[in-house]
Tab-separated table of C-alpha atoms in Angstrom:
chain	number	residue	atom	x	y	z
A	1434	UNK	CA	112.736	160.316	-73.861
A	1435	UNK	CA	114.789	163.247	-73.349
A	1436	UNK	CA	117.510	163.861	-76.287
A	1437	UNK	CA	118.994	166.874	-75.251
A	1438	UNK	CA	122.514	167.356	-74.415
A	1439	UNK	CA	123.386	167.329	-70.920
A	1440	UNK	CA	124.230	170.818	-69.183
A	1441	UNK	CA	127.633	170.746	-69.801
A	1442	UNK	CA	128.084	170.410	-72.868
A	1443	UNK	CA	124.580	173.467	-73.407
A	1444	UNK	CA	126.402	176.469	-74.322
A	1445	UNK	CA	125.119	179.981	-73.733
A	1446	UNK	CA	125.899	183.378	-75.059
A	1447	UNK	CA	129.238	183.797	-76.443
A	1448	UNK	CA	132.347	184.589	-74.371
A	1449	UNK	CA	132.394	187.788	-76.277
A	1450	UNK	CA	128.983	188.879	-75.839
A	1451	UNK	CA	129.302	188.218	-71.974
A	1452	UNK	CA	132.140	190.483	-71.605
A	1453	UNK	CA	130.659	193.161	-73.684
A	1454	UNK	CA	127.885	193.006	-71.422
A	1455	UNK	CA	128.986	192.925	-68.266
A	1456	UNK	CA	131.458	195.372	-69.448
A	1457	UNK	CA	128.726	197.585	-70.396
A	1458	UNK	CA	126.955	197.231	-67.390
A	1459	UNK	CA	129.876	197.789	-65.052
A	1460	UNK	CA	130.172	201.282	-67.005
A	1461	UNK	CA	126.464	202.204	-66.421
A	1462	UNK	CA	127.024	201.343	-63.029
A	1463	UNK	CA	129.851	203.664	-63.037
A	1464	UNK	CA	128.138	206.364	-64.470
A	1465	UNK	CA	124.716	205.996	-62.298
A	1466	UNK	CA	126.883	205.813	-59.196
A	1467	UNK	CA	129.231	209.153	-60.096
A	1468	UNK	CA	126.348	211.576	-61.655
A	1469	UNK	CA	123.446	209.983	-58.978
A	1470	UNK	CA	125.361	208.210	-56.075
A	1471	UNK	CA	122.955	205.380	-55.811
A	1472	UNK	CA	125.101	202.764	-54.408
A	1473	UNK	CA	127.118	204.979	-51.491
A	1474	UNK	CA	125.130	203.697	-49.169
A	1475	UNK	CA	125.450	199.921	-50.398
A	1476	UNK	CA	129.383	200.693	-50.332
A	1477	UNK	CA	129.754	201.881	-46.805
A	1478	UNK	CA	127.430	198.580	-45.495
A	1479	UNK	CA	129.565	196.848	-47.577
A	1480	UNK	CA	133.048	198.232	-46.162
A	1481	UNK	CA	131.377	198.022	-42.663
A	1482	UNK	CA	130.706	193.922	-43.522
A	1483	UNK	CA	134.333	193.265	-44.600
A	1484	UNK	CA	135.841	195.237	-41.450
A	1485	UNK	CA	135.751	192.427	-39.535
A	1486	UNK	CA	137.301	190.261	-42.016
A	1487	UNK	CA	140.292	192.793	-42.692
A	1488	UNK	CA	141.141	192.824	-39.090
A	1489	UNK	CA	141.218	189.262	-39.041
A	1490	UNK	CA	143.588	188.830	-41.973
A	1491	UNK	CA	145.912	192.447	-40.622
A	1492	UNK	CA	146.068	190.948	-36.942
A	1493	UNK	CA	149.041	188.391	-37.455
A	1494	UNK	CA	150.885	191.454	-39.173
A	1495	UNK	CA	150.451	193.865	-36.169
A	1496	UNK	CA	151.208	191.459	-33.713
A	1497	UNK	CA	154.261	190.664	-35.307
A	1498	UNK	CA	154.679	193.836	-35.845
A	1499	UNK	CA	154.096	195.100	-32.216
A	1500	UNK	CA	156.327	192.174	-30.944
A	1501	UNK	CA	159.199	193.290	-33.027
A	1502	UNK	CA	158.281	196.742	-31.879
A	1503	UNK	CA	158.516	195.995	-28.671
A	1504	UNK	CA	161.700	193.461	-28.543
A	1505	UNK	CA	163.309	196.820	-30.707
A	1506	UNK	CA	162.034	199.096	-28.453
A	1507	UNK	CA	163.469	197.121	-25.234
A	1508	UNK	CA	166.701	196.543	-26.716
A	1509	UNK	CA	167.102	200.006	-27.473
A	1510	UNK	CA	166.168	201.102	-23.762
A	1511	UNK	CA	168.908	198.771	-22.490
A	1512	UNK	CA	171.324	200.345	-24.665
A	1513	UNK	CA	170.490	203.897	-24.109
A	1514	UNK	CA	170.111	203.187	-20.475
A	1515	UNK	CA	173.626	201.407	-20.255
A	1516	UNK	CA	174.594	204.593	-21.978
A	1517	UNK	CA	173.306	207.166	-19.764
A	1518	UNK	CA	174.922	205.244	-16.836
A	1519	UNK	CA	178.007	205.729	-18.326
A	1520	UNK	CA	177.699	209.210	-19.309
A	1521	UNK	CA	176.468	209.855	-15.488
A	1522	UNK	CA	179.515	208.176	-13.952
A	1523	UNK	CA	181.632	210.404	-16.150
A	1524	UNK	CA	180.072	213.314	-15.169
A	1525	UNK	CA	180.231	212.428	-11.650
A	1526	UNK	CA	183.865	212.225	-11.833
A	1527	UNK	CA	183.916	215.406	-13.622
A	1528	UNK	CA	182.406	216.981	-10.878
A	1529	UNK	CA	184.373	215.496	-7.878
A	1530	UNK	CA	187.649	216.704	-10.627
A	1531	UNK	CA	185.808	219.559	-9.904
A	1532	UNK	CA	185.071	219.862	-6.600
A	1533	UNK	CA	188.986	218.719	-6.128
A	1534	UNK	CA	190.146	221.265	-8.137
A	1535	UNK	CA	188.103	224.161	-6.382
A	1536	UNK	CA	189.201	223.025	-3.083
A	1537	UNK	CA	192.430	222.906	-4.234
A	1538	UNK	CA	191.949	226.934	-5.916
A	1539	UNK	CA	190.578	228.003	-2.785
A	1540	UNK	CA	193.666	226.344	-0.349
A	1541	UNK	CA	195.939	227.580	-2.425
A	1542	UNK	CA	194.841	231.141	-2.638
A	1543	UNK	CA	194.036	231.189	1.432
A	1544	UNK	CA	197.832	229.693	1.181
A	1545	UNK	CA	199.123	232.919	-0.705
A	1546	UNK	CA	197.163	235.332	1.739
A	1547	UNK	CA	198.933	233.415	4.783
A	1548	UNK	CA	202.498	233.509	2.720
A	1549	UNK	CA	201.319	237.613	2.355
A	1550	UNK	CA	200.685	238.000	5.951
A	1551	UNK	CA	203.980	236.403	6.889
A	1552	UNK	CA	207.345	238.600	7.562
A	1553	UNK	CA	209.477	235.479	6.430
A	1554	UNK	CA	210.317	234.365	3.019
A	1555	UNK	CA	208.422	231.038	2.406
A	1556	UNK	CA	208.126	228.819	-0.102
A	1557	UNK	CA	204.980	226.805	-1.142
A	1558	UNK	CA	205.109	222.674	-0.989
A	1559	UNK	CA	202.889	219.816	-1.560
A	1560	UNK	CA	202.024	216.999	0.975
A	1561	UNK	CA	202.831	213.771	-0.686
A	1562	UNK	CA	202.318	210.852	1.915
A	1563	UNK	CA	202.126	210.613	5.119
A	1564	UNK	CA	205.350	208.848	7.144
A	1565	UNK	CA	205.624	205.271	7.321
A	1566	UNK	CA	205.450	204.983	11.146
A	1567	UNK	CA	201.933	204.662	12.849
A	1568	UNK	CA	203.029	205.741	16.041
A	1569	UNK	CA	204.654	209.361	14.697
A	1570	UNK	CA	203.165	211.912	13.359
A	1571	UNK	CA	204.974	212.902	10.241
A	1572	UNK	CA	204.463	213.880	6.733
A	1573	UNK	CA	206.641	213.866	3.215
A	1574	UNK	CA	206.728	217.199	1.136
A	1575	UNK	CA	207.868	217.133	-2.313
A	1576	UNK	CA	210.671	220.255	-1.542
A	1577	UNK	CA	214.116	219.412	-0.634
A	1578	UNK	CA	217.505	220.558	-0.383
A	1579	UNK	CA	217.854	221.158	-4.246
A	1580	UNK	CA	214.933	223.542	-3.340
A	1581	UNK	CA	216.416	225.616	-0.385
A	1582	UNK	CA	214.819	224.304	2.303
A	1583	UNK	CA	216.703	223.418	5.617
A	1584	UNK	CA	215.910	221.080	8.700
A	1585	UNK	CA	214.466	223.356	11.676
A	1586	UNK	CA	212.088	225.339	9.229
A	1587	UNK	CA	208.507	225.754	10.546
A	1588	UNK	CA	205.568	224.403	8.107
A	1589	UNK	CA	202.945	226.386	8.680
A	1590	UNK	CA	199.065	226.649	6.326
A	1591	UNK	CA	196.712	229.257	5.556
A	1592	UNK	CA	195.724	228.760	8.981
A	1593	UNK	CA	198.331	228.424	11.460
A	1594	UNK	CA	201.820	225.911	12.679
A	1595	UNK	CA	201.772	222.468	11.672
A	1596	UNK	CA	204.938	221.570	12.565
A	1597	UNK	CA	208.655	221.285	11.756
A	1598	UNK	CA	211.186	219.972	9.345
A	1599	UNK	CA	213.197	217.717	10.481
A	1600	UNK	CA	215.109	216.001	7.922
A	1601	UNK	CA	215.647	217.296	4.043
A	1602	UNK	CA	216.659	214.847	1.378
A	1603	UNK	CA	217.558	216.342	-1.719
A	1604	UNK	CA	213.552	216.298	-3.500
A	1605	UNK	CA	211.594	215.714	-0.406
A	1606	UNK	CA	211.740	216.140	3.432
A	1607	UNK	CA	209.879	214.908	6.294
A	1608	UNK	CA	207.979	216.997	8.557
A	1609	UNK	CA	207.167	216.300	12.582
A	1610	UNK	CA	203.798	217.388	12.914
A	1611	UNK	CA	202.616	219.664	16.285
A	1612	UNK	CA	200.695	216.223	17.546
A	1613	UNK	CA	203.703	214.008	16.963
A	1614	UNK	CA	204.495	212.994	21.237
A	1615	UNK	CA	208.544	214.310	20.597
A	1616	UNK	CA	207.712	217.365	19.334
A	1617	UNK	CA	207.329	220.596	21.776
A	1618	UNK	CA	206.322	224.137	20.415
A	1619	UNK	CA	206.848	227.523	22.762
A	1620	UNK	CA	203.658	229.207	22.695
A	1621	UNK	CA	201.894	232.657	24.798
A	1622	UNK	CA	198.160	233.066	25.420
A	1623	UNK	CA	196.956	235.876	23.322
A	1624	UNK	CA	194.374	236.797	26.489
A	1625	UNK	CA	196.755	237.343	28.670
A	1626	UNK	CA	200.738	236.932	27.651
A	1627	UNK	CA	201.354	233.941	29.941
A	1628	UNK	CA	203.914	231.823	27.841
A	1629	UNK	CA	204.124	228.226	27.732
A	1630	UNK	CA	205.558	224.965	25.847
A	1631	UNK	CA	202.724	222.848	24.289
A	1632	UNK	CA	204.120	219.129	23.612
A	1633	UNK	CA	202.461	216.743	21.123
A	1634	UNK	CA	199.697	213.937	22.429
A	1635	UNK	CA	200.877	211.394	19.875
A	1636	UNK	CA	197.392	209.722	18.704
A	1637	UNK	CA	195.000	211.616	20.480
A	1638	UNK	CA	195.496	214.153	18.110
A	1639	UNK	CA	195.634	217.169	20.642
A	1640	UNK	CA	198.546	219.365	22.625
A	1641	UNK	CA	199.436	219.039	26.154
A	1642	UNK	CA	200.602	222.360	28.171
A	1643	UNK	CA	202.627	220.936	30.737
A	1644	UNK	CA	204.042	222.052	34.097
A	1645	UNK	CA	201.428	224.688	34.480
A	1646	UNK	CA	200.915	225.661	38.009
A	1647	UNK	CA	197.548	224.733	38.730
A	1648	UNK	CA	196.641	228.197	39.733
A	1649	UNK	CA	197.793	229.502	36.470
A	1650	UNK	CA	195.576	231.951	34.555
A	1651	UNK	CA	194.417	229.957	31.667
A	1652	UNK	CA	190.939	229.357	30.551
A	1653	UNK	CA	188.921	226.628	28.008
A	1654	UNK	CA	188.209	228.665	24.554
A	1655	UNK	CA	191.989	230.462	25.264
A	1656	UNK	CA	193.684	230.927	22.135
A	1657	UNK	CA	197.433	229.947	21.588
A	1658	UNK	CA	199.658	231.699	19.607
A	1659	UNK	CA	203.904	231.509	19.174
A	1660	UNK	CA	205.639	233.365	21.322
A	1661	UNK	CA	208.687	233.415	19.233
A	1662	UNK	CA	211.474	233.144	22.090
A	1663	UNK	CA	212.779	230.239	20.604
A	1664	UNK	CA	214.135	231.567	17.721
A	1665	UNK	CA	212.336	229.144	15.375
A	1666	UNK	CA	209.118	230.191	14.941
A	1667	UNK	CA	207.689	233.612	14.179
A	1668	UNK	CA	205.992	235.341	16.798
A	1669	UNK	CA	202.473	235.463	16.621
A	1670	UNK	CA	201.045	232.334	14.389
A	1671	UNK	CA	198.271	230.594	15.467
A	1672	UNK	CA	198.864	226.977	17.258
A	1673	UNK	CA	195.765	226.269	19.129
A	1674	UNK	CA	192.741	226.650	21.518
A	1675	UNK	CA	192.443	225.335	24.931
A	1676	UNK	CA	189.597	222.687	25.161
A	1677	UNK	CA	189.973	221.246	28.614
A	1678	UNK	CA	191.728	222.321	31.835
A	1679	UNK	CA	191.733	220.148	34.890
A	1680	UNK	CA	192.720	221.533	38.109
A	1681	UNK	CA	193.823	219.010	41.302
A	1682	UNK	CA	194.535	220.417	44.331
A	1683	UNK	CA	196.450	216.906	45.149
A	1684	UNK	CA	198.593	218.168	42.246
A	1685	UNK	CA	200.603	220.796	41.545
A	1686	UNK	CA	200.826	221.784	38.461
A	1687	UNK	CA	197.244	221.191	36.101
A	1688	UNK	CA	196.538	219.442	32.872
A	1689	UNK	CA	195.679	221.583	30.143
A	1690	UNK	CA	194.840	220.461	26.454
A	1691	UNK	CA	194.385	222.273	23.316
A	1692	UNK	CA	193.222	221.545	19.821
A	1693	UNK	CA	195.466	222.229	17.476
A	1694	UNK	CA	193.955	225.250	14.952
A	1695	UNK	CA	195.940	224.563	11.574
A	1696	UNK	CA	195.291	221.686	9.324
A	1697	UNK	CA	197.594	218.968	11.493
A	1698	UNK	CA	195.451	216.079	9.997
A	1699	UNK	CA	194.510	217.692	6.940
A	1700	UNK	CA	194.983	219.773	3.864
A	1701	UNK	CA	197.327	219.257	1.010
A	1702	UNK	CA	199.512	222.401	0.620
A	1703	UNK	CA	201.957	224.196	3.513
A	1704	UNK	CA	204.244	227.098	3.330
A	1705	UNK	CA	208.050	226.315	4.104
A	1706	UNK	CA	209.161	229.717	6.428
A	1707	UNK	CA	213.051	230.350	6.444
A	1708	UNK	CA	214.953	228.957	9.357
A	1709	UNK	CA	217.138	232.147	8.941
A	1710	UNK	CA	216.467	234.630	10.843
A	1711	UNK	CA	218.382	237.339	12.468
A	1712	UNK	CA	218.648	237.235	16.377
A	1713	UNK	CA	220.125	240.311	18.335
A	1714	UNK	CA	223.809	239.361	19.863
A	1715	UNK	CA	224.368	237.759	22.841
A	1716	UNK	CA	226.241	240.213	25.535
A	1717	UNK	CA	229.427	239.950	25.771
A	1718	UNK	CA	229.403	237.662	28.677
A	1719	UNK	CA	227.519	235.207	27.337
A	1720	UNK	CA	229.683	235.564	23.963
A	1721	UNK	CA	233.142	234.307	25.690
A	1722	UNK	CA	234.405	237.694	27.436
A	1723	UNK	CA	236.104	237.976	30.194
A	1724	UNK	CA	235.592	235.657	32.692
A	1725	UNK	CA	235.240	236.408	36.671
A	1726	UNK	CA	237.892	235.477	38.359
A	1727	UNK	CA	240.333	235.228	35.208
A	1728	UNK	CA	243.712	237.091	36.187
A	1729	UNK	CA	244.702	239.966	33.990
A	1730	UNK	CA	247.869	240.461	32.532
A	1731	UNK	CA	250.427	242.497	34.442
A	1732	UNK	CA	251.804	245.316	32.713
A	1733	UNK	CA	255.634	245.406	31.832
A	1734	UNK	CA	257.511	247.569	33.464
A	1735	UNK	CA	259.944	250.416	31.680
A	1736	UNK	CA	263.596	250.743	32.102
A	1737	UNK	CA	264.467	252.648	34.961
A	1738	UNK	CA	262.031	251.759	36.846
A	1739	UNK	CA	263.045	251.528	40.564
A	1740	UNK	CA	260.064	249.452	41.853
């Protein structure tokens, strides 16, 4: 019958000369493995063994990692994306502020040639709205009596006529346009002197030369210019060009339409011409002489006269 004590309670080598020991042979290891490299190889199979098992135990971390990477990542698209958009639709109005504003240069600057090129002191005004009626042509201008201007001045662009003032307030004034259907314009073909009157076509936008004879000398592609006899506008400005002339024999006189050259329907500045302008007299006829017919006075006769 066995008498020994039972395992747990057999005791070994003491706790101290265990740790000496393996302590020991931990630093021969050590030493074998720096001065001879023995176990480099069993280290790299080793590593290569627990690879696996790293992965597995680093793979929650980089997909959480990669999730919150990506979640950032969107986030931060969204936002630089919302800011680009508005950065883009600022610089698009920039550039049509722009593109306004060099429009607006360039008219003005083709406006100071035209007021150059004009005998007639002018002054330079702004197109503010259009007039309330659809059925007239007319515009507002922001210059007014305070300003000098005067009803019966001609409006004119960088380009040619565009009509008339017609009524002054004291900071605006309205001006009938060269299309509006009451307004009438005296005007000379530059090919060939023949003079005319060009009336407004209301909303088609052109100019109507009536009561020309239909064997009158007038041609499409014609250019119209003032003629100046009325006294209103300067001889010589640019009105419009002939685009269609239909001859009837049934008819006498032909229709004859012209586009107007000037910016009717467009632009933003004019020129204001003076409505004063100095006309030669009238002869003395026409100025309230003498009448025919009227009887002159008789002369009085002297004392001593026997007759």
């Amino acid at each position: 019958m066995d008498h020994s004590p039972p395992p747990f309670f057999k005791r070994g080598p003491a706790p101290l000369v265990r740790l000496f020991f393996f302590a020991s042979l931990s630093l021969a290891l050590l030493v074998i493995d720096a001065r001879f490299r023995y176990v480099e190889g069993m280290r790299g199979w080793l590593a290569l063994g627990a690879y696996p098992l790293q992965r597995a135990a680093t793979a929650p971390i980089e997909l959480a990692e990669r999730i919150s990477g990506y979640l950032s990542t969107q986030a931060q698209l969204i936002e630089d994306n919302a800011e680009l958009r508005a950065k883009a639709l600022e610089y698009s109005r920039d550039a049509q502020r722009y593109e306004a504003a060099a429009a607006e240069a360039s008219e003005l600057r083709r406006l100071i040639g035209a007021a150059d090129r004009i005998e007639r002191k002018s002054m330079p005004a702004e197109i503010l709205y259009s007039g309330r009626d659809p059925f007239a042509r007319k515009v507002i201008l922001d210059r007014g009596t305070q300003h000098g201007v005067r009803p019966g001045s001609p409006v004119v662009d960088e380009i040619g006529v565009i009509g008339q003032l017609t009524r002054a307030h004291a900071f605006v004034s309205e001006v009938t346009l060269l299309t509006d259907k009451d307004q009438a314009i005296p005007v000379q073909v530059v090919r060939n002197g023949l003079r005319a009157i060009a009336f407004g076509g209301g909303s088609s936008g052109l100019l109507e030369l009536r009561y020309m004879a239909a064997n009158a000398d007038i041609e499409n592609g014609d250019h119209l210019v003032t003629s100046g006899i009325d006294g209103t506008y300067p001889p010589g400005l640019p009105v419009a060009s002939v685009v269609r002339v239909e001859r009837d024999a049934s008819y006498t006189f032909a229709r004859v339409l012209a586009q107007p050259s000037a910016g009717v329907e467009r632009g933003h500045y004019t020129l204001v011409l003076s409505s004063e302008v100095r006309l030669p007299p009238y002869p003395e006829d026409a100025a309230g002489g003498e009448r025919k017919g009227a009887k002159k006075p008789r002369p009085k006769r002297k004392d001593g006269d026997g007759s």
